[in-house]
mmCIF file of C-alpha atoms in Angstrom:
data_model
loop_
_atom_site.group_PDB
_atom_site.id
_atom_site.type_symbol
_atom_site.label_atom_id
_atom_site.label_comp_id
_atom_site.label_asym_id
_atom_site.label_seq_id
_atom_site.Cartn_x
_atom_site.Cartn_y
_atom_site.Cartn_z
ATOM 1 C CA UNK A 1 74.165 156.575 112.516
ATOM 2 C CA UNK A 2 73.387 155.049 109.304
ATOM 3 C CA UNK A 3 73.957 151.362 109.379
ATOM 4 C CA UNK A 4 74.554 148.463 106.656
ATOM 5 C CA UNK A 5 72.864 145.023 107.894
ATOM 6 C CA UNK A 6 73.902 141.303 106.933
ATOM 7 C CA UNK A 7 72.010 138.349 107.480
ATOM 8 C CA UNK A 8 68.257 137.729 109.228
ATOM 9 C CA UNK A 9 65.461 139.621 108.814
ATOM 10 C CA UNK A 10 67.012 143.245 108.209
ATOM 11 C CA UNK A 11 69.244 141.423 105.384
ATOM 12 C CA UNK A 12 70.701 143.596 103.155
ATOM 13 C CA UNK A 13 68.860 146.765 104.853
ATOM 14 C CA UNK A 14 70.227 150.424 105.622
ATOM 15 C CA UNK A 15 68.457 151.818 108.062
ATOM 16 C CA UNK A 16 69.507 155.114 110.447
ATOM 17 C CA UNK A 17 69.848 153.989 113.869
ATOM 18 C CA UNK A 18 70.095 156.135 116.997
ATOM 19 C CA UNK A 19 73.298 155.806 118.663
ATOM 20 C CA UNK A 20 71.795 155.069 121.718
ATOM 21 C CA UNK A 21 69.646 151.797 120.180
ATOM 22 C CA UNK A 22 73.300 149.906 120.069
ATOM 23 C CA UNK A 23 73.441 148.500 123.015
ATOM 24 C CA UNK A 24 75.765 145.430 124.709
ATOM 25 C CA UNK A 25 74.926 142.295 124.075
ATOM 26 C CA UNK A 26 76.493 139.109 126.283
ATOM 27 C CA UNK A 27 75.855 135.534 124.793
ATOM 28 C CA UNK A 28 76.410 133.059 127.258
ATOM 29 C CA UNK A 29 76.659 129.583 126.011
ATOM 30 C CA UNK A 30 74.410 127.678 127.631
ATOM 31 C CA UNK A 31 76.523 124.299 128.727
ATOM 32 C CA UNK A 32 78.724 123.551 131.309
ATOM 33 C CA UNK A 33 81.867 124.011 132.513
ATOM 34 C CA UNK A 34 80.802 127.044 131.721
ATOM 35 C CA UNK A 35 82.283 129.003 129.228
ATOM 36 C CA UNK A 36 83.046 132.815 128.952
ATOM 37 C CA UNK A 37 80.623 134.699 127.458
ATOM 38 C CA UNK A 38 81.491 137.185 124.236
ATOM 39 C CA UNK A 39 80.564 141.075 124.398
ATOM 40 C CA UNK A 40 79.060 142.584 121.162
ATOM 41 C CA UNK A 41 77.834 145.701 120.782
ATOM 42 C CA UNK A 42 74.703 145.306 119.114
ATOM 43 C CA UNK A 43 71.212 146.224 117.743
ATOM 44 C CA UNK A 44 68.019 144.629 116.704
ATOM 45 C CA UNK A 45 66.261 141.600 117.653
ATOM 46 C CA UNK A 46 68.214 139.451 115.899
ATOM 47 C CA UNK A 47 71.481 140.157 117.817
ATOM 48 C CA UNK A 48 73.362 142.009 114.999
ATOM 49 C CA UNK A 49 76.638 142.888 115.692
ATOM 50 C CA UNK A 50 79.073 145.630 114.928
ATOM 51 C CA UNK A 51 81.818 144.216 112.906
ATOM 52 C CA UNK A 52 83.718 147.420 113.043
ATOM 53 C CA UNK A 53 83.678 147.375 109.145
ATOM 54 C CA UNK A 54 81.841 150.433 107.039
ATOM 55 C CA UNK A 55 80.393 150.026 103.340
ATOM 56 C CA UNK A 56 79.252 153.014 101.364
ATOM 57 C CA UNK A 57 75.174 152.499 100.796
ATOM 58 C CA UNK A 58 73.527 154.894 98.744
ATOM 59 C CA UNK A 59 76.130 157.541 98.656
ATOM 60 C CA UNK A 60 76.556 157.506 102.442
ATOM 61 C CA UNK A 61 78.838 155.656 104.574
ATOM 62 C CA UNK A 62 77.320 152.900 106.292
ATOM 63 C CA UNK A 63 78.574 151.038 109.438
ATOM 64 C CA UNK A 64 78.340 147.231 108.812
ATOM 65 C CA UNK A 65 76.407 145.198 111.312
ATOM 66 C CA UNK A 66 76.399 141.293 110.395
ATOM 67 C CA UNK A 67 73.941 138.340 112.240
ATOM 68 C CA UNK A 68 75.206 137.320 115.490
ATOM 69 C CA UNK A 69 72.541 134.807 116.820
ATOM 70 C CA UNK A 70 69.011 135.080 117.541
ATOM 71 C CA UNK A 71 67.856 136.028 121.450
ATOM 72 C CA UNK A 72 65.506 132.418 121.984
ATOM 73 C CA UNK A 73 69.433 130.801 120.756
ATOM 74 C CA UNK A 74 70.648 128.078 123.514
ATOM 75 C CA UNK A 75 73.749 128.579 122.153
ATOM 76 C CA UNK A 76 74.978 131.965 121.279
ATOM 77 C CA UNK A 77 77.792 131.853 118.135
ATOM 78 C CA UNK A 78 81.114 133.387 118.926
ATOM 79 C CA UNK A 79 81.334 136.314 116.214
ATOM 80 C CA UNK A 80 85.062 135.960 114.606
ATOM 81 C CA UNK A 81 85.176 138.968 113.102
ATOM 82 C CA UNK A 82 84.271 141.094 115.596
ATOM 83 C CA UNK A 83 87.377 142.677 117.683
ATOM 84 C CA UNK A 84 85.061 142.052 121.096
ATOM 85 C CA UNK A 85 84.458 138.351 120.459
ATOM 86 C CA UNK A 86 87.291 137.216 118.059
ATOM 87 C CA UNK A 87 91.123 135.025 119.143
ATOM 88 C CA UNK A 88 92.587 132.023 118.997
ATOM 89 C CA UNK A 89 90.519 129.166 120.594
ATOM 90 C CA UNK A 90 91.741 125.024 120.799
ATOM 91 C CA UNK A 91 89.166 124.041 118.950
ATOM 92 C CA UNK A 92 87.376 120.444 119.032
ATOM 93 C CA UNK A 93 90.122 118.289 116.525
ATOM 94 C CA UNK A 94 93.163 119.839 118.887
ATOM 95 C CA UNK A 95 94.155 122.855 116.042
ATOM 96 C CA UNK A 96 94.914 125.743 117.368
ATOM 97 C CA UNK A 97 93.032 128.408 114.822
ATOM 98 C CA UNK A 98 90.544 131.047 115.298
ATOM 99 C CA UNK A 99 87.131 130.901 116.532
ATOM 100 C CA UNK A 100 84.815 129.574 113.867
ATOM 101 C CA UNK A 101 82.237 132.340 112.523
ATOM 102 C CA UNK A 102 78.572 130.926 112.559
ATOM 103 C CA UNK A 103 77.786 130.011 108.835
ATOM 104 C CA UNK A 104 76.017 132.592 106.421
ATOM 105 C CA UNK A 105 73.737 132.744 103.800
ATOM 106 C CA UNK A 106 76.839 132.323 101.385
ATOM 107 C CA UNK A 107 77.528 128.884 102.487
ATOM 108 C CA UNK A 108 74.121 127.852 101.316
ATOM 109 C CA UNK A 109 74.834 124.952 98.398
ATOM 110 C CA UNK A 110 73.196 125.585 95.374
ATOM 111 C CA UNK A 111 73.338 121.751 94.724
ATOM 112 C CA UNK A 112 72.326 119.544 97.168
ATOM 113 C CA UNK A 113 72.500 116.185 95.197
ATOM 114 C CA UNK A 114 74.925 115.239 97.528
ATOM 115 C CA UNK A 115 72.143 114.298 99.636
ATOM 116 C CA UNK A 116 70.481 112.100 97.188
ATOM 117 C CA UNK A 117 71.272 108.625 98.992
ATOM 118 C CA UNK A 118 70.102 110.238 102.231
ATOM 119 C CA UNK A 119 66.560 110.413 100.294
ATOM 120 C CA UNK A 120 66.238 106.979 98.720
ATOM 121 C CA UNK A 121 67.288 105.419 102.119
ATOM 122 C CA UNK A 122 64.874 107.399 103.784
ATOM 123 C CA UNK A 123 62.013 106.533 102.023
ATOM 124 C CA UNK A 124 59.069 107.660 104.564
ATOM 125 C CA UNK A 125 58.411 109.576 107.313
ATOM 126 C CA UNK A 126 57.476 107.403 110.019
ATOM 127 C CA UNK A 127 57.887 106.725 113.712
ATOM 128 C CA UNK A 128 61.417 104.519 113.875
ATOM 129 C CA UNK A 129 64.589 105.697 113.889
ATOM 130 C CA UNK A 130 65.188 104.455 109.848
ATOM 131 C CA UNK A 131 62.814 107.459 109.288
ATOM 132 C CA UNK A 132 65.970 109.826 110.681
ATOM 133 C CA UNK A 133 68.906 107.540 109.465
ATOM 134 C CA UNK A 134 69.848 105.811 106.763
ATOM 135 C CA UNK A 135 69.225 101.825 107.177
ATOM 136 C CA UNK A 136 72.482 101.152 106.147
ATOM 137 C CA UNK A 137 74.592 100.940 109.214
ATOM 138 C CA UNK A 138 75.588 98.162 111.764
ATOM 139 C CA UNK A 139 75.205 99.882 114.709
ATOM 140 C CA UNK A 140 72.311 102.601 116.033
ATOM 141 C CA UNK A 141 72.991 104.512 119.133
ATOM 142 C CA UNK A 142 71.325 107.093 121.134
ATOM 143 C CA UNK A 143 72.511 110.733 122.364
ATOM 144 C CA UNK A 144 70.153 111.476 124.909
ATOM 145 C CA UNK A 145 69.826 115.592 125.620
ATOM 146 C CA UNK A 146 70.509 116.290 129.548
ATOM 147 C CA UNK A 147 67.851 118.172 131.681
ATOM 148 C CA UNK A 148 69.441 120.774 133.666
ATOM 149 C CA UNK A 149 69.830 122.625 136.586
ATOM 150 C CA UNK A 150 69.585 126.655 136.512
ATOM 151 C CA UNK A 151 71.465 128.850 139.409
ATOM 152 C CA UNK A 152 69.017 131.662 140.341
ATOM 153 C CA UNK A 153 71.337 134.517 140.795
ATOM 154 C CA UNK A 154 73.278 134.150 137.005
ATOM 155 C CA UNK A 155 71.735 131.589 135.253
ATOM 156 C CA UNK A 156 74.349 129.405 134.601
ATOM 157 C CA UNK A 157 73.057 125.720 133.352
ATOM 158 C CA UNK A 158 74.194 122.669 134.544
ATOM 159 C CA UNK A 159 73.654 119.140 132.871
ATOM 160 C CA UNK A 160 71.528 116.488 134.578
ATOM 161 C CA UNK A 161 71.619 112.787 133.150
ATOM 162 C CA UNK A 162 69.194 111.000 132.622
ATOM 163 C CA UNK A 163 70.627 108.119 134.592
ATOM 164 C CA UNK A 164 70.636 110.210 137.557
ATOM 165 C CA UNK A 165 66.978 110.756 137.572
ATOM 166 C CA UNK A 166 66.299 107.614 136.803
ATOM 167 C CA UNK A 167 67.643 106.227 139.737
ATOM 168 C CA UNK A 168 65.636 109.095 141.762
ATOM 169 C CA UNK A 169 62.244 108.486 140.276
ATOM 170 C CA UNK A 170 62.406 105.076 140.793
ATOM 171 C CA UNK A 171 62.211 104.345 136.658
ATOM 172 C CA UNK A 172 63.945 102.015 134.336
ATOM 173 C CA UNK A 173 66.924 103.116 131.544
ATOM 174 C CA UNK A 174 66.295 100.936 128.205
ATOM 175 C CA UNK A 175 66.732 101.142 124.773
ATOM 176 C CA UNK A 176 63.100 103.778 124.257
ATOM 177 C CA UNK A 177 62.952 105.455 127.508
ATOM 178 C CA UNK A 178 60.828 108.369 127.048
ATOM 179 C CA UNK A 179 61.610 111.905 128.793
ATOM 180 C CA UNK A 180 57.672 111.776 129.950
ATOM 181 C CA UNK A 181 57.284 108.110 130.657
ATOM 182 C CA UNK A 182 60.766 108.454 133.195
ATOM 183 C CA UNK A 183 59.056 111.279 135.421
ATOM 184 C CA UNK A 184 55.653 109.973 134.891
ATOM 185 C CA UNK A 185 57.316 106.982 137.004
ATOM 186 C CA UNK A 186 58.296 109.431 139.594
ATOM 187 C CA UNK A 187 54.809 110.474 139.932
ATOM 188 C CA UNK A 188 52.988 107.511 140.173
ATOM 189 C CA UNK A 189 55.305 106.070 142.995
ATOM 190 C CA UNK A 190 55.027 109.333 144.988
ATOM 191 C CA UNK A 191 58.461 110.651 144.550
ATOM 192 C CA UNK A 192 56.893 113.445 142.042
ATOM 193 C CA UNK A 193 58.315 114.740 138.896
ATOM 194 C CA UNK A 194 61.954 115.940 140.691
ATOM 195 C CA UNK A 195 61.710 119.271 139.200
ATOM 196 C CA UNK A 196 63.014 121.980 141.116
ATOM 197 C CA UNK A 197 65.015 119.666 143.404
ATOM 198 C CA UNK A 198 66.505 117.392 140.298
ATOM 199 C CA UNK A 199 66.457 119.355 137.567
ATOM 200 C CA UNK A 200 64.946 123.007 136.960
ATOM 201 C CA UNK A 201 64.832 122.728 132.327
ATOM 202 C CA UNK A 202 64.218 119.967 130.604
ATOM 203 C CA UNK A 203 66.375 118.655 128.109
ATOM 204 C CA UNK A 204 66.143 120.824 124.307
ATOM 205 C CA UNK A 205 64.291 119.439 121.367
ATOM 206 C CA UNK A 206 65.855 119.650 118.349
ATOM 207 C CA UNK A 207 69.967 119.698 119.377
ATOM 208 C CA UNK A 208 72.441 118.151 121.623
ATOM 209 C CA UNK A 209 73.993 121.252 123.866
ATOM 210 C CA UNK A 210 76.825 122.801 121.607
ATOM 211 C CA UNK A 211 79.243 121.751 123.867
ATOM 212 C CA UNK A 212 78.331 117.981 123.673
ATOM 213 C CA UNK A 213 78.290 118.532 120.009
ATOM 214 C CA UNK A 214 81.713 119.702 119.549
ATOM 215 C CA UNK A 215 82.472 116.691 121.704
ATOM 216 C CA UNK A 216 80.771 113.773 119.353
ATOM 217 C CA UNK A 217 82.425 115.698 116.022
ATOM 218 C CA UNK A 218 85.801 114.999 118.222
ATOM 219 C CA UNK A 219 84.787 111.450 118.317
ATOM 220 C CA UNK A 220 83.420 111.566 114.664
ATOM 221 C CA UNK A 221 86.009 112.949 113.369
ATOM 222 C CA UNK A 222 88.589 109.925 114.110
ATOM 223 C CA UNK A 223 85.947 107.615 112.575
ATOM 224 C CA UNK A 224 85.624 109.423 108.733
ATOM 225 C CA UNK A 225 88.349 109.268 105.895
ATOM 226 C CA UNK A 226 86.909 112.491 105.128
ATOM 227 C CA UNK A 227 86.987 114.428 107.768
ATOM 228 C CA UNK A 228 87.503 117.334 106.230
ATOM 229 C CA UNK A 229 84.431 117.357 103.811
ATOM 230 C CA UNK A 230 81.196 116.905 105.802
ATOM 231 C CA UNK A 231 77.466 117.608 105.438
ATOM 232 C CA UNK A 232 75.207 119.443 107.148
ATOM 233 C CA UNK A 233 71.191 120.072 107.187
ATOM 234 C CA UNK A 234 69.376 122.951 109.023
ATOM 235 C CA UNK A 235 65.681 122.061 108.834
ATOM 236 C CA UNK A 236 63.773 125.040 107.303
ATOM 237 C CA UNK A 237 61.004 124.692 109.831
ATOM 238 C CA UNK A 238 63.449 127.253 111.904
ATOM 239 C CA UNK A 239 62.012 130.075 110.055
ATOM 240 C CA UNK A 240 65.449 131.373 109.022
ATOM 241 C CA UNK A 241 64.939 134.263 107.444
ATOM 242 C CA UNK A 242 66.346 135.821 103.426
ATOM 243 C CA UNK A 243 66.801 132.754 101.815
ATOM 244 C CA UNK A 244 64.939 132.785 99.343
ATOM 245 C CA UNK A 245 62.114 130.371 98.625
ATOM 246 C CA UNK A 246 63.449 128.507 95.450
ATOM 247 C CA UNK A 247 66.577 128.407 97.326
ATOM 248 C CA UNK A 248 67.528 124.543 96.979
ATOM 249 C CA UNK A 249 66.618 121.772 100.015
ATOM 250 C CA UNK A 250 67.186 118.855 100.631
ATOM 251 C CA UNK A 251 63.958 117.465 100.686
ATOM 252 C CA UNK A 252 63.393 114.498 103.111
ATOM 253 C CA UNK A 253 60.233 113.075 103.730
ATOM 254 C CA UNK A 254 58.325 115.589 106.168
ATOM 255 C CA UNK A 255 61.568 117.304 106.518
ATOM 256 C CA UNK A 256 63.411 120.129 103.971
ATOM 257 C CA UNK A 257 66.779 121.090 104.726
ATOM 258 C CA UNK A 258 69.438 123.816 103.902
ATOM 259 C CA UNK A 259 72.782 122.313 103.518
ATOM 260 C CA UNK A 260 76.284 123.523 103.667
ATOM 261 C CA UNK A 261 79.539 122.174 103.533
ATOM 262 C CA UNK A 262 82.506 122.044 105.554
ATOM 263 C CA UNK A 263 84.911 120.053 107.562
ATOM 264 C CA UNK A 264 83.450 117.839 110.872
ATOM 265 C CA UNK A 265 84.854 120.373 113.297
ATOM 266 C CA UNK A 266 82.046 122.985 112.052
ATOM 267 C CA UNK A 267 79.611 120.610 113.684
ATOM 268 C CA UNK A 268 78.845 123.641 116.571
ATOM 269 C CA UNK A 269 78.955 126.251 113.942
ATOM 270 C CA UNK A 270 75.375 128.132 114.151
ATOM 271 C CA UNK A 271 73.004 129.023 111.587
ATOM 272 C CA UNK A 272 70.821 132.116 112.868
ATOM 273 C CA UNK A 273 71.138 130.587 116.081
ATOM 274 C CA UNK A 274 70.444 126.846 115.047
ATOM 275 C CA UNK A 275 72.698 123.697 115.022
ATOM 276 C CA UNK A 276 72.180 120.872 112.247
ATOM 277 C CA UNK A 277 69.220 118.693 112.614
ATOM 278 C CA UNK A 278 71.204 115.928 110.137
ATOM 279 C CA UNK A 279 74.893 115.670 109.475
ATOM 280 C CA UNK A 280 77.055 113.161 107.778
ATOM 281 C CA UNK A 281 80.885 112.912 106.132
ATOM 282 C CA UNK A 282 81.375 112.536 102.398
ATOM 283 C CA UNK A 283 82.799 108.946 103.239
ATOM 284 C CA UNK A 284 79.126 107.979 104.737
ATOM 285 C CA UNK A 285 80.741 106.708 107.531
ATOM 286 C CA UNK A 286 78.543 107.717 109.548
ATOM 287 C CA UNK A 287 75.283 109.529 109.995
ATOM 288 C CA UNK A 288 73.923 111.960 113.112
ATOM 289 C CA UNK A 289 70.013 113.144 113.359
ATOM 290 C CA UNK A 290 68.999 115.068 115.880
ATOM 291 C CA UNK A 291 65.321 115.750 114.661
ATOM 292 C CA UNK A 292 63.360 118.952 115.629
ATOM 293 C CA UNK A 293 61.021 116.972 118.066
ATOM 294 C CA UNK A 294 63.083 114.518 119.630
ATOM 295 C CA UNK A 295 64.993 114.528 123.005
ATOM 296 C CA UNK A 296 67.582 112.343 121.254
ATOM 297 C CA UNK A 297 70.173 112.675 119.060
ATOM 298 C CA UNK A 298 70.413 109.685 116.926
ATOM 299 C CA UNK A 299 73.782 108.160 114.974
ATOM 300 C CA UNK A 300 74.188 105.691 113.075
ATOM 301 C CA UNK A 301 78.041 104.080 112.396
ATOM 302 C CA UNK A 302 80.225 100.829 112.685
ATOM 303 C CA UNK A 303 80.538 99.479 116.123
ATOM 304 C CA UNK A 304 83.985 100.520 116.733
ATOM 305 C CA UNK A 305 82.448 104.109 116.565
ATOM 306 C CA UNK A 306 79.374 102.811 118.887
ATOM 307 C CA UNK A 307 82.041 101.984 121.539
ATOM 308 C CA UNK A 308 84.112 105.039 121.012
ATOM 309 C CA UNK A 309 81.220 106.990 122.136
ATOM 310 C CA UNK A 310 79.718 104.829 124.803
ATOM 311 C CA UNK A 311 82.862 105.082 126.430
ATOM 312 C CA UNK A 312 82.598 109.097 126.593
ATOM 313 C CA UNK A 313 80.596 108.882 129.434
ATOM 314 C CA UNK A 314 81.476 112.421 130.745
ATOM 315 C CA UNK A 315 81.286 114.232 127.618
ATOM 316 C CA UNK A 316 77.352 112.711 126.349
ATOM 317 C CA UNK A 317 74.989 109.896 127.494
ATOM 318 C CA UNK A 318 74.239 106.935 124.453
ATOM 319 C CA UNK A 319 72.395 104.033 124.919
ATOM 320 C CA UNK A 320 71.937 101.345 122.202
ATOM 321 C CA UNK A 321 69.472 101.582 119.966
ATOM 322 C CA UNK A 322 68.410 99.909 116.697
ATOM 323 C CA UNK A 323 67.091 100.773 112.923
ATOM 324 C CA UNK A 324 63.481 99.534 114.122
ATOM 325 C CA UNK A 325 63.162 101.196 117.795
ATOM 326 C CA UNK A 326 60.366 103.582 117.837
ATOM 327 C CA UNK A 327 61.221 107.414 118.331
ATOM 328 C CA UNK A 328 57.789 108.795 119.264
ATOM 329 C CA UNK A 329 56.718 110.127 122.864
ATOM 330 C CA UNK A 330 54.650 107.102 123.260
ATOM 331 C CA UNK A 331 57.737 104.473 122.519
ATOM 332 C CA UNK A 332 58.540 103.509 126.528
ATOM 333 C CA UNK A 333 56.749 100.500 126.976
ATOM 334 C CA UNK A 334 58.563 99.465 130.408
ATOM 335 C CA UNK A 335 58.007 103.060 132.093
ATOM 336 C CA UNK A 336 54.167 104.225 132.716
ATOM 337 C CA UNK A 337 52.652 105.947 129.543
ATOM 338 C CA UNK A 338 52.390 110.120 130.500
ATOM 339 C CA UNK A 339 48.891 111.566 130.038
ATOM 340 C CA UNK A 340 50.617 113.389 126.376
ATOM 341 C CA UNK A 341 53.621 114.838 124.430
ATOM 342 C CA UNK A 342 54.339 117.728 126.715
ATOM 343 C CA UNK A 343 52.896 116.299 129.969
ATOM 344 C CA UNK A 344 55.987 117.120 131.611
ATOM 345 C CA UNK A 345 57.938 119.578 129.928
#
């Protein structure tokens, strides 16, 4: 069968695939309550889906198979255009519209002066949280990523607060508790690490889950004038694939960025598999980090918004924070230091 591809590493490729290399493929997203999972038929390690489309390639008539997600991807994208994963969802501002597709190369800007005040505000990289937001805000809170628990037989996650083990290992919640320094406690006073009774993952680097993050753009979005023009940043570092490499970043210090453009509610829209790392309204009302190495997302906002989302407390666990607290794995000074980074992973 000879087939057109879209997006990844096979972008723009025809290639003549056996029939029987399509396969099904069933993303579950990986947050809880769960959700239902969407059926593509597929092909390729990237997850490439059938869009049921055909384009004529080189003479020939080619069926069109367009980027899906990638397999490591906590968070599968629903694929709108596909008849197996498409329909009406509620989405996270209460519209009722279709499911939205994960972005494409297409959406790339061009011109990403738009960022420009993210980059003189940010002046270094460094080891506080002004080296992931802008110093400009009143009010600095903390998103902190759950651990969670895995059922054997399907693999369905469940969230686990930090708060929770906490209490369990006998540590203390403040302002730079540290994933390692809070089960290093647990250690040390003989209740162990909890894993396997507690918690089975631990929490993702890099992203909130994307269904906390469709919760905080619900939040966001009543706290913008703009919420229907909204930046976001995929770090490069992801190793996304096609796009070119004079393709325009936004170049932050340590960090370079692709950035697109859309309303908040695209928040949980995917990029090859990946949510934003940095994301922020037209209005600057507000700015969110959630930095490839971190446990934490980070946001930055007035105080009304601070309390907004500190009252959420079934939808995301913040705790205050502040321009100057430190970010690295070594920033717990009330909760025994771990032996590294990745001690307890």
């Amino acid at each position: 069968m000879w087939c057109h591809f879209v997006g990844g590493n096979l972008d723009q490729q025809a290639l003549d695939i056996d029939e029987r290399e399509i396969s099904e493929y069933r993303g579950v997203p990986m947050c809880s309550p769960p959700q239902d999972p969407k059926l593509v038929r597929s092909h390729g390690m990237g997850v490439y889906s059938d869009t049921g489309r055909t384009v004529t390639v080189d003479g020939r008539i080619a069926r069109v198979f367009e980027l899906y997600g990638n397999w490591q991807s906590v968070n599968p994208p629903p694929f709108a255009v596909n008849d197996f994963a498409s329909g009406p969802a509620v989405t996270a501002c209460g519209a009722d519209q279709p499911v939205p597709e994960f972005w494409s190369y297409a959406d790339l800007l061009g011109d990403v002066s738009a960022g420009d005040w993210v980059r003189e505000r940010i002046p270094r990289f460094g080891s506080t949280v002004s080296a992931l937001v802008p110093d400009v805000y009143p009010t600095y809170l903390r998103l902190l990523h759950p651990a969670w628990t895995i059922r054997e037989l399907d693999r369905d996650r469940s969230p686990v607060r930090w708060r929770i083990l906490v209490d369990a290992l006998g540590a203390v919640m403040h302002q730079t508790v540290a994933w390692g320094s809070m089960i290093e406690a647990g250690v040390r006073s003989g209740r162990e690490t909890g894993e396997g009774s507690l918690w089975d993952a631990s929490p993702t680097t890099g992203e909130l889950p994307a269904c906390e993050i469709v919760a905080l753009a619900t939040v966001l979005a009543e706290h913008t004038t703009t919420p229907d023009d909204c930046y976001f940043g995929f770090w490069e570092g992801r190793g996304f694939r096609g796009v070119p490499e004079n393709h325009s970043r936004l170049t932050l210090p340590g960090r370079r960025h692709l950035l697109v453009r859309g309303s908040v509610c695209d928040a949980g829209r995917e990029l090859q598999g990946f949510l934003p790392n940095i994301w922020w309204p037209a209005d600057r009302a507000w700015f969110v980090a959630s930095d490839v190495d971190l446990m934490s997302t980070y946001v930055g906002g007035a105080t009304e918004l601070a309390n907004a989302l500190y009252g959420e407390i079934e939808l995301f666990e913040a705790i205050d924070s502040w321009r100057g607290a430190r970010i690295t794995w070594d920033c717990d000074t009330i909760n025994p230091r771990a032996a590294g980074p990745h001690t307890h992973d």
